[in-house]
PDB file of C-alpha atoms and ligand atoms in Angstrom:
ATOM      1  CA  MET B   1      71.685 -47.881 201.522  1.00 50.00           C
ATOM      2  CA  PRO B   2      75.030 -49.479 199.596  1.00 56.00           C
ATOM      3  CA  LEU B   3      77.204 -47.222 197.158  1.00 58.00           C
ATOM      4  CA  PHE B   4      77.033 -48.889 194.021  1.00 60.00           C
ATOM      5  CA  GLU B   5      73.408 -49.110 193.571  1.00 65.00           C
ATOM      6  CA  THR B   6      73.044 -47.458 189.971  1.00 74.00           C
ATOM      7  CA  THR B   7      76.394 -46.256 187.663  1.00 78.00           C
ATOM      8  CA  TYR B   8      75.380 -42.898 188.342  1.00 81.00           C
ATOM      9  CA  ILE B   9      75.781 -43.173 191.935  1.00 79.00           C
ATOM     10  CA  GLY B  10      79.496 -45.449 191.321  1.00 80.00           C
ATOM     11  CA  VAL B  11      81.276 -43.053 189.141  1.00 84.00           C
ATOM     12  CA  PHE B  12      80.235 -40.458 191.521  1.00 86.00           C
ATOM     13  CA  THR B  13      81.579 -42.064 194.922  1.00 84.00           C
ATOM     14  CA  ILE B  14      84.331 -42.960 192.972  1.00 88.00           C
ATOM     15  CA  VAL B  15      85.337 -39.465 191.750  1.00 91.00           C
ATOM     16  CA  LEU B  16      84.208 -38.414 195.563  1.00 90.00           C
ATOM     17  CA  ALA B  17      86.430 -40.524 197.439  1.00 90.00           C
ATOM     18  CA  PHE B  18      90.029 -40.134 195.101  1.00 92.00           C
ATOM     19  CA  MET B  19      89.273 -35.970 195.227  1.00 92.00           C
ATOM     20  CA  PHE B  20      88.853 -36.789 199.526  1.00 91.00           C
ATOM     21  CA  GLY B  21      92.368 -38.512 198.901  1.00 92.00           C
ATOM     22  CA  THR B  22      94.134 -35.885 197.422  1.00 93.00           C
ATOM     23  CA  VAL B  23      92.552 -33.444 199.843  1.00 91.00           C
ATOM     24  CA  LEU B  24      93.421 -34.909 202.297  1.00 92.00           C
ATOM     25  CA  ALA B  25      96.790 -35.891 201.262  1.00 92.00           C
ATOM     26  CA  SER B  26      97.747 -32.238 200.370  1.00 89.00           C
ATOM     27  CA  PHE B  27      96.513 -31.327 203.711  1.00 88.00           C
ATOM     28  CA  ILE B  28      99.233 -33.043 205.580  1.00 90.00           C
ATOM     29  CA  THR B  29     102.105 -32.159 203.449  1.00 88.00           C
ATOM     30  CA  CYS B  30     101.270 -28.974 203.583  1.00 84.00           C
ATOM     31  CA  THR B  31     101.150 -29.702 208.087  1.00 87.00           C
ATOM     32  CA  ALA B  32     104.544 -31.759 207.923  1.00 88.00           C
ATOM     33  CA  GLY B  33     106.019 -28.550 206.212  1.00 84.00           C
ATOM     34  CA  ARG B  34     104.323 -26.439 208.484  1.00 83.00           C
ATOM     35  CA  ILE B  35     105.467 -27.805 211.336  1.00 85.00           C
ATOM     36  CA  LEU B  36     108.919 -28.953 210.637  1.00 84.00           C
ATOM     37  CA  ALA B  37     108.968 -24.279 209.238  1.00 80.00           C
ATOM     38  CA  GLY B  38     108.076 -24.026 213.085  1.00 80.00           C
ATOM     39  CA  MET B  39     104.307 -21.906 211.687  1.00 75.00           C
ATOM     40  CA  ASP B  40     101.371 -22.498 213.124  1.00 72.00           C
ATOM     41  CA  TRP B  41      99.530 -24.680 211.474  1.00 67.00           C
ATOM     42  CA  ILE B  42      95.975 -23.851 211.533  1.00 68.00           C
ATOM     43  CA  ASN B  43      96.230 -20.327 211.257  1.00 68.00           C
ATOM     44  CA  GLU B  44      98.546 -19.358 209.753  1.00 71.00           C
ATOM     45  CA  HIS B  45      97.817 -18.578 205.480  1.00 75.00           C
ATOM     46  CA  SER B  46     100.120 -21.194 202.653  1.00 76.00           C
ATOM     47  CA  LYS B  47     102.774 -20.000 201.614  1.00 78.00           C
ATOM     48  CA  CYS B  48     105.995 -21.392 198.925  1.00 80.00           C
ATOM     49  CA  ASP B  49     108.860 -22.352 200.693  1.00 76.00           C
ATOM     50  CA  THR B  50     110.999 -20.639 198.667  1.00 80.00           C
ATOM     51  CA  CYS B  51     109.925 -16.958 197.872  1.00 83.00           C
ATOM     52  CA  GLY B  52     107.153 -16.821 200.800  1.00 79.00           C
ATOM     53  CA  HIS B  53     104.712 -15.637 198.655  1.00 82.00           C
ATOM     54  CA  GLN B  54     100.877 -16.941 199.944  1.00 81.00           C
ATOM     55  CA  LEU B  55      99.301 -19.270 198.048  1.00 79.00           C
ATOM     56  CA  GLY B  56      95.901 -18.549 196.176  1.00 77.00           C
ATOM     57  CA  ALA B  57      92.975 -20.678 195.965  1.00 75.00           C
ATOM     58  CA  LEU B  58      94.408 -22.195 192.613  1.00 74.00           C
ATOM     59  CA  ASP B  59      97.659 -22.659 193.873  1.00 76.00           C
ATOM     60  CA  LEU B  60      96.266 -25.169 196.743  1.00 75.00           C
ATOM     61  CA  PHE B  61      93.676 -27.213 194.147  1.00 77.00           C
ATOM     62  CA  PRO B  62      95.463 -31.088 194.755  1.00 77.00           C
ATOM     63  CA  ILE B  63      97.311 -32.557 191.489  1.00 83.00           C
ATOM     64  CA  PHE B  64      95.726 -29.776 188.951  1.00 82.00           C
ATOM     65  CA  SER B  65      97.905 -27.055 190.535  1.00 83.00           C
ATOM     66  CA  TYR B  66     100.402 -28.941 190.093  1.00 85.00           C
ATOM     67  CA  LEU B  67     100.341 -30.269 186.658  1.00 86.00           C
ATOM     68  CA  LEU B  68      98.533 -26.718 185.348  1.00 85.00           C
ATOM     69  CA  LEU B  69     101.862 -25.261 187.073  1.00 84.00           C
ATOM     70  CA  GLY B  70     104.289 -27.066 185.881  1.00 85.00           C
ATOM     71  CA  GLY B  71     105.359 -28.714 188.799  1.00 85.00           C
ATOM     72  CA  LYS B  72     106.362 -25.218 189.902  1.00 87.00           C
ATOM     73  CA  CYS B  73     105.754 -21.744 192.313  1.00 86.00           C
ATOM     74  CA  ARG B  74     103.520 -19.387 190.217  1.00 85.00           C
ATOM     75  CA  TYR B  75     105.311 -16.805 191.866  1.00 86.00           C
ATOM     76  CA  CYS B  76     109.459 -17.295 191.602  1.00 87.00           C
ATOM     77  CA  GLY B  77     109.278 -20.238 188.710  1.00 84.00           C
ATOM     78  CA  ALA B  78     111.038 -22.567 192.598  1.00 85.00           C
ATOM     79  CA  LYS B  79     110.339 -26.315 191.888  1.00 86.00           C
ATOM     80  CA  VAL B  80     108.031 -28.094 194.067  1.00 84.00           C
ATOM     81  CA  PRO B  81     108.416 -31.334 195.414  1.00 83.00           C
ATOM     82  CA  ILE B  82     107.396 -33.926 193.309  1.00 86.00           C
ATOM     83  CA  ARG B  83     106.420 -36.140 196.391  1.00 84.00           C
ATOM     84  CA  CYS B  84     103.520 -33.472 196.537  1.00 86.00           C
ATOM     85  CA  LEU B  85     101.937 -35.257 193.331  1.00 89.00           C
ATOM     86  CA  ILE B  86     103.174 -38.596 194.318  1.00 90.00           C
ATOM     87  CA  SER B  87     101.324 -38.564 198.196  1.00 91.00           C
ATOM     88  CA  GLU B  88      98.239 -36.713 196.246  1.00 92.00           C
ATOM     89  CA  VAL B  89      97.776 -39.130 193.526  1.00 93.00           C
ATOM     90  CA  LEU B  90      98.457 -42.225 196.268  1.00 92.00           C
ATOM     91  CA  LEU B  91      96.130 -41.699 198.363  1.00 93.00           C
ATOM     92  CA  GLY B  92      93.499 -40.640 196.030  1.00 93.00           C
ATOM     93  CA  VAL B  93      93.686 -44.036 194.471  1.00 93.00           C
ATOM     94  CA  VAL B  94      93.797 -46.171 198.065  1.00 91.00           C
ATOM     95  CA  PHE B  95      90.649 -43.628 198.477  1.00 90.00           C
ATOM     96  CA  VAL B  96      88.741 -45.418 195.351  1.00 90.00           C
ATOM     97  CA  ILE B  97      90.520 -49.163 196.369  1.00 87.00           C
ATOM     98  CA  VAL B  98      88.792 -48.388 199.692  1.00 85.00           C
ATOM     99  CA  VAL B  99      85.259 -47.935 198.308  1.00 84.00           C
ATOM    100  CA  LEU B 100      85.295 -50.047 195.725  1.00 83.00           C
ATOM    101  CA  LEU B 101      86.535 -53.212 198.006  1.00 79.00           C
ATOM    102  CA  HIS B 102      83.940 -52.075 200.613  1.00 75.00           C
ATOM    103  CA  GLY B 103      81.441 -50.704 199.117  1.00 73.00           C
ATOM    104  CA  THR B 104      81.016 -48.407 202.254  1.00 72.00           C
ATOM    105  CA  ILE B 105      83.341 -46.615 204.527  1.00 75.00           C
ATOM    106  CA  ASP B 106      82.645 -47.179 207.924  1.00 80.00           C
ATOM    107  CA  VAL B 107      84.073 -45.216 210.981  1.00 85.00           C
ATOM    108  CA  VAL B 108      86.272 -48.144 211.549  1.00 83.00           C
ATOM    109  CA  MET B 109      87.627 -48.108 207.728  1.00 83.00           C
ATOM    110  CA  ALA B 110      87.923 -43.968 207.785  1.00 87.00           C
ATOM    111  CA  ARG B 111      89.748 -44.433 211.021  1.00 89.00           C
ATOM    112  CA  ASN B 112      92.515 -46.645 209.250  1.00 87.00           C
ATOM    113  CA  LEU B 113      92.364 -44.055 206.265  1.00 88.00           C
ATOM    114  CA  LEU B 114      93.180 -41.270 208.938  1.00 92.00           C
ATOM    115  CA  LEU B 115      95.817 -43.708 210.410  1.00 92.00           C
ATOM    116  CA  ALA B 116      97.653 -44.115 206.857  1.00 90.00           C
ATOM    117  CA  MET B 117      97.506 -40.178 206.250  1.00 93.00           C
ATOM    118  CA  LEU B 118      98.996 -39.771 209.643  1.00 94.00           C
ATOM    119  CA  MET B 119     101.426 -42.269 208.456  1.00 93.00           C
ATOM    120  CA  MET B 120     102.303 -40.592 205.175  1.00 93.00           C
ATOM    121  CA  GLY B 121     102.758 -36.617 207.066  1.00 93.00           C
ATOM    122  CA  LEU B 122     104.819 -38.676 209.444  1.00 93.00           C
ATOM    123  CA  SER B 123     107.156 -39.927 206.486  1.00 93.00           C
ATOM    124  CA  PHE B 124     107.429 -36.318 205.307  1.00 91.00           C
ATOM    125  CA  CYS B 125     108.505 -35.058 209.045  1.00 91.00           C
ATOM    126  CA  GLU B 126     111.042 -37.582 209.473  1.00 91.00           C
ATOM    127  CA  ILE B 127     112.717 -37.771 205.470  1.00 90.00           C
ATOM    128  CA  ASP B 128     112.718 -33.572 205.292  1.00 88.00           C
ATOM    129  CA  GLY B 129     113.564 -33.007 209.707  1.00 88.00           C
ATOM    130  CA  LYS B 130     115.348 -36.494 210.685  1.00 88.00           C
ATOM    131  CA  VAL B 131     112.165 -36.678 213.642  1.00 88.00           C
ATOM    132  CA  ILE B 132     109.067 -38.821 214.300  1.00 91.00           C
ATOM    133  CA  HIS B 133     106.826 -36.596 215.212  1.00 90.00           C
ATOM    134  CA  GLU B 134     104.810 -37.264 218.198  1.00 90.00           C
ATOM    135  CA  GLY B 135     102.085 -34.871 217.435  1.00 91.00           C
ATOM    136  CA  PHE B 136     101.909 -37.281 215.042  1.00 93.00           C
ATOM    137  CA  ILE B 137     101.173 -39.505 217.063  1.00 95.00           C
ATOM    138  CA  THR B 138      99.197 -38.098 219.439  1.00 95.00           C
ATOM    139  CA  ALA B 139      96.306 -37.316 216.603  1.00 95.00           C
ATOM    140  CA  MET B 140      96.504 -41.179 215.736  1.00 95.00           C
ATOM    141  CA  LEU B 141      96.005 -42.417 219.369  1.00 96.00           C
ATOM    142  CA  VAL B 142      92.785 -39.802 219.887  1.00 96.00           C
ATOM    143  CA  ILE B 143      91.871 -40.927 216.824  1.00 95.00           C
ATOM    144  CA  TRP B 144      91.966 -44.403 217.711  1.00 94.00           C
ATOM    145  CA  ILE B 145      90.037 -44.162 220.772  1.00 94.00           C
ATOM    146  CA  GLY B 146      87.369 -42.138 219.138  1.00 94.00           C
ATOM    147  CA  ALA B 147      86.441 -44.583 217.134  1.00 91.00           C
ATOM    148  CA  LEU B 148      86.657 -47.142 219.692  1.00 91.00           C
ATOM    149  CA  PRO B 149      82.223 -47.113 220.731  1.00 90.00           C
ATOM    150  CA  PHE B 150      81.920 -48.008 216.648  1.00 87.00           C
ATOM    151  CA  VAL B 151      84.303 -51.824 216.786  1.00 85.00           C
ATOM    152  CA  PRO B 152      81.954 -54.619 217.259  1.00 81.00           C
ATOM    153  CA  ASP B 153      82.954 -56.818 220.165  1.00 83.00           C
ATOM    154  CA  LEU B 154      84.863 -53.936 222.218  1.00 86.00           C
ATOM    155  CA  LYS B 155      86.736 -55.803 225.155  1.00 87.00           C
ATOM    156  CA  LEU B 156      87.798 -59.120 222.885  1.00 86.00           C
ATOM    157  CA  TYR B 157      88.695 -56.031 220.062  1.00 85.00           C
ATOM    158  CA  ILE B 158      90.948 -53.873 222.778  1.00 88.00           C
ATOM    159  CA  SER B 159      92.657 -57.447 225.078  1.00 88.00           C
ATOM    160  CA  ASP B 160      93.607 -58.363 221.604  1.00 86.00           C
ATOM    161  CA  LYS B 161      95.236 -54.764 220.691  1.00 89.00           C
ATOM    162  CA  ILE B 162      96.778 -54.600 223.923  1.00 90.00           C
ATOM    163  CA  ILE B 163      98.214 -58.261 224.122  1.00 91.00           C
ATOM    164  CA  ALA B 164      99.520 -57.086 220.619  1.00 90.00           C
ATOM    165  CA  CYS B 165     101.582 -53.809 221.754  1.00 92.00           C
ATOM    166  CA  THR B 166     102.501 -55.132 224.577  1.00 93.00           C
ATOM    167  CA  LEU B 167     104.499 -57.923 223.150  1.00 93.00           C
ATOM    168  CA  ILE B 168     105.837 -56.313 220.281  1.00 92.00           C
ATOM    169  CA  CYS B 169     106.956 -52.728 221.676  1.00 93.00           C
ATOM    170  CA  GLY B 170     108.710 -55.273 224.956  1.00 94.00           C
ATOM    171  CA  LEU B 171     110.330 -56.828 222.644  1.00 93.00           C
ATOM    172  CA  PHE B 172     111.460 -53.059 221.269  1.00 92.00           C
ATOM    173  CA  MET B 173     112.730 -52.188 224.346  1.00 93.00           C
ATOM    174  CA  ILE B 174     114.445 -55.051 224.991  1.00 94.00           C
ATOM    175  CA  VAL B 175     116.487 -55.137 221.454  1.00 92.00           C
ATOM    176  CA  SER B 176     116.643 -51.156 221.992  1.00 92.00           C
ATOM    177  CA  TYR B 177     118.330 -51.657 225.644  1.00 92.00           C
ATOM    178  CA  LEU B 178     120.826 -54.556 224.409  1.00 93.00           C
ATOM    179  CA  ARG B 179     121.613 -52.574 221.822  1.00 91.00           C
ATOM    180  CA  LYS B 180     122.915 -49.886 223.423  1.00 91.00           C
ATOM    181  CA  SER B 181     124.223 -52.123 226.600  1.00 93.00           C
ATOM    182  CA  LYS B 182     126.505 -53.610 223.719  1.00 92.00           C
ATOM    183  CA  GLY B 183     127.779 -49.303 223.036  1.00 90.00           C
ATOM    184  CA  LYS B 184     125.391 -49.688 219.878  1.00 88.00           C
ATOM    185  CA  GLU B 185     122.935 -46.827 219.069  1.00 86.00           C
ATOM    186  CA  GLY B 186     119.040 -47.854 220.200  1.00 83.00           C
ATOM    187  CA  PHE B 187     115.589 -46.878 218.561  1.00 86.00           C
ATOM    188  CA  LYS B 188     115.072 -43.653 217.398  1.00 84.00           C
ATOM    189  CA  PRO B 189     113.282 -41.435 219.983  1.00 83.00           C
ATOM    190  CA  GLY B 190     109.563 -41.959 219.151  1.00 90.00           C
ATOM    191  CA  PHE B 191     109.203 -44.789 217.220  1.00 91.00           C
ATOM    192  CA  ILE B 192     109.040 -47.587 220.073  1.00 92.00           C
ATOM    193  CA  LYS B 193     105.492 -45.000 220.726  1.00 94.00           C
ATOM    194  CA  LEU B 194     104.271 -44.806 217.239  1.00 94.00           C
ATOM    195  CA  MET B 195     104.517 -48.976 216.987  1.00 93.00           C
ATOM    196  CA  ALA B 196     102.448 -48.994 220.083  1.00 93.00           C
ATOM    197  CA  VAL B 197      99.898 -46.767 218.521  1.00 94.00           C
ATOM    198  CA  TYR B 198     100.676 -48.320 215.273  1.00 92.00           C
ATOM    199  CA  LEU B 199      99.886 -51.694 216.821  1.00 91.00           C
ATOM    200  CA  LEU B 200      96.771 -50.808 218.704  1.00 91.00           C
ATOM    201  CA  TYR B 201      95.352 -50.291 214.795  1.00 88.00           C
ATOM    202  CA  THR B 202      96.826 -53.051 213.385  1.00 85.00           C
ATOM    203  CA  GLY B 203      96.747 -56.318 216.049  1.00 84.00           C
ATOM    204  CA  LEU B 204      98.704 -58.629 216.467  1.00 84.00           C
ATOM    205  CA  TYR B 205      99.097 -61.111 213.577  1.00 82.00           C
ATOM    206  CA  ALA B 206      98.901 -58.202 211.557  1.00 82.00           C
ATOM    207  CA  GLY B 207     100.395 -55.758 212.778  1.00 85.00           C
ATOM    208  CA  VAL B 208     103.414 -58.656 212.607  1.00 88.00           C
ATOM    209  CA  ALA B 209     102.889 -59.100 209.056  1.00 86.00           C
ATOM    210  CA  PHE B 210     102.989 -54.983 208.337  1.00 86.00           C
ATOM    211  CA  LEU B 211     106.194 -54.742 210.383  1.00 90.00           C
ATOM    212  CA  ALA B 212     107.772 -57.288 208.729  1.00 91.00           C
ATOM    213  CA  VAL B 213     107.174 -56.080 205.150  1.00 90.00           C
ATOM    214  CA  GLY B 214     107.912 -52.555 206.503  1.00 92.00           C
ATOM    215  CA  PHE B 215     111.843 -53.932 208.105  1.00 92.00           C
ATOM    216  CA  ILE B 216     112.370 -55.688 205.068  1.00 93.00           C
ATOM    217  CA  LEU B 217     111.414 -52.510 202.672  1.00 92.00           C
ATOM    218  CA  HIS B 218     113.645 -50.704 204.749  1.00 92.00           C
ATOM    219  CA  SER B 219     116.070 -52.965 205.260  1.00 92.00           C
ATOM    220  CA  PHE B 220     116.466 -54.201 201.313  1.00 92.00           C
ATOM    221  CA  VAL B 221     114.786 -51.190 199.266  1.00 90.00           C
ATOM    222  CA  LYS B 222     117.291 -47.877 198.431  1.00 87.00           C
ATOM    223  CA  PRO B 223     114.669 -44.740 198.389  1.00 83.00           C
ATOM    224  CA  PHE B 224     113.336 -47.350 202.420  1.00 86.00           C
ATOM    225  CA  LYS B 225     116.990 -46.987 203.449  1.00 88.00           C
ATOM    226  CA  LYS B 226     117.105 -44.047 205.003  1.00 87.00           C
ATOM    227  CA  THR B 227     114.087 -43.973 207.163  1.00 88.00           C
ATOM    228  CA  ILE B 228     112.092 -46.192 208.762  1.00 89.00           C
ATOM    229  CA  VAL B 229     108.519 -44.780 208.594  1.00 91.00           C
ATOM    230  CA  PRO B 230     108.276 -44.439 205.164  1.00 92.00           C
ATOM    231  CA  ALA B 231     108.856 -47.740 204.718  1.00 93.00           C
ATOM    232  CA  LEU B 232     105.929 -48.678 207.652  1.00 92.00           C
ATOM    233  CA  SER B 233     103.603 -46.131 205.928  1.00 91.00           C
ATOM    234  CA  VAL B 234     104.066 -47.895 202.467  1.00 90.00           C
ATOM    235  CA  THR B 235     103.233 -51.135 203.760  1.00 88.00           C
ATOM    236  CA  CYS B 236     100.455 -49.515 205.267  1.00 86.00           C
ATOM    237  CA  LEU B 237      98.637 -48.244 202.372  1.00 85.00           C
ATOM    238  CA  VAL B 238      99.179 -51.555 200.459  1.00 81.00           C
ATOM    239  CA  PHE B 239      97.729 -53.629 203.084  1.00 76.00           C
ATOM    240  CA  MET B 240      94.425 -51.697 202.916  1.00 76.00           C
ATOM    241  CA  CYS B 241      94.545 -52.055 199.458  1.00 74.00           C
ATOM    242  CA  CYS B 242      94.708 -55.596 199.808  1.00 69.00           C
ATOM    243  CA  MET B 243      92.323 -56.228 202.463  1.00 62.00           C
ATOM    244  CA  THR B 244      89.222 -57.453 201.994  1.00 47.00           C
ATOM    245  CA  ASP B 245      88.000 -56.351 205.174  1.00 47.00           C
ATOM    246  CA  ARG B 246      88.472 -54.204 207.767  1.00 51.00           C
ATOM    247  CA  MET B 247      92.841 -54.388 209.298  1.00 50.00           C
ATOM    248  CA  ASP B 248      91.948 -56.135 211.344  1.00 53.00           C
ATOM    249  CA  THR B 249      93.879 -59.928 212.814  1.00 47.00           C
ATOM    250  CA  SER B 250      90.948 -61.700 212.194  1.00 54.00           C
ATOM    251  CA  VAL B 251      91.367 -61.155 207.967  1.00 56.00           C
ATOM    252  CA  ILE B 252      95.170 -62.286 207.916  1.00 56.00           C
ATOM    253  CA  TYR B 253      93.918 -65.613 210.181  1.00 61.00           C
ATOM    254  CA  GLY B 254      91.770 -66.334 207.698  1.00 65.00           C
ATOM    255  CA  TYR B 255      94.145 -65.768 205.023  1.00 64.00           C
ATOM    256  CA  ILE B 256      96.104 -67.911 207.739  1.00 68.00           C
ATOM    257  CA  THR B 257      93.951 -70.580 207.479  1.00 72.00           C
ATOM    258  CA  ALA B 258      92.843 -70.253 203.693  1.00 73.00           C
ATOM    259  CA  LEU B 259      96.314 -71.594 202.825  1.00 73.00           C
ATOM    260  CA  ALA B 260      96.405 -73.943 205.903  1.00 74.00           C
ATOM    261  CA  ASP B 261      93.130 -75.287 204.717  1.00 76.00           C
ATOM    262  CA  TYR B 262      94.954 -75.066 200.712  1.00 73.00           C
ATOM    263  CA  ILE B 263      98.211 -77.011 201.849  1.00 72.00           C
ATOM    264  CA  LYS B 264      96.012 -79.820 202.921  1.00 71.00           C
ATOM    265  CA  VAL B 265      94.109 -80.460 200.235  1.00 64.00           C
ATOM    266  CA  PHE B 266      97.485 -80.990 198.499  1.00 56.00           C
TER     267      PHE B 266
HETATM  268 ZN1   ZN G 301     107.623 -18.991 194.811  1.00 65.27          ZN
END
């Protein structure tokens, strides 16, 4: 059934999508923090980073907790990083845009949204801990494999993604080898693995476009200069909002053909 059959269902869906995005962002921010602190990220209760006080349900409500408590810990007054609020609003908005564009969230779309969420977690780990945490990459791979039964034309799909993965990662390996042979630093540990999984999601054309924009952000925009994953993560979110169909090679190919047709007319 289409989600926007009536205004009531439409509004309900948008609110739900927004809340879902904020909750997932809150979860992944929290998980990234726990992983960096070496805590058990499933069983342990959330605590304030500064005073260690166990947080209650009221402290964990995305966005509202932050605004109600003025971005401070209720118990010790320590500042909660503004990026918690930004990531929650951002993922909430992306979920709403995706629902509005697609009218529905199918398994492949949900998979892509989870990729965006995991990229966010990976970004926080890289900003705070300077590492590309492999746990997130494994989760991305498991989710990708889990969604495979739901992609149309599986054989073509897999071969396209494997080609993308081999070509681009092969290129990265050569670059890394050349840099090392000149005595320069290669890529960060985990970076090529991350690229391999990222390309399994995007395929060749979209992957090249994603990486190009990501590297431009990383090279020229100040807040993204120190770490690469946040730039790729933001690119991933932006592309997800722009695309009228799934994050797939056919979409980019469609744009290129449309552009070529347009140029031909003039
Ligand atoms: Zn505190």
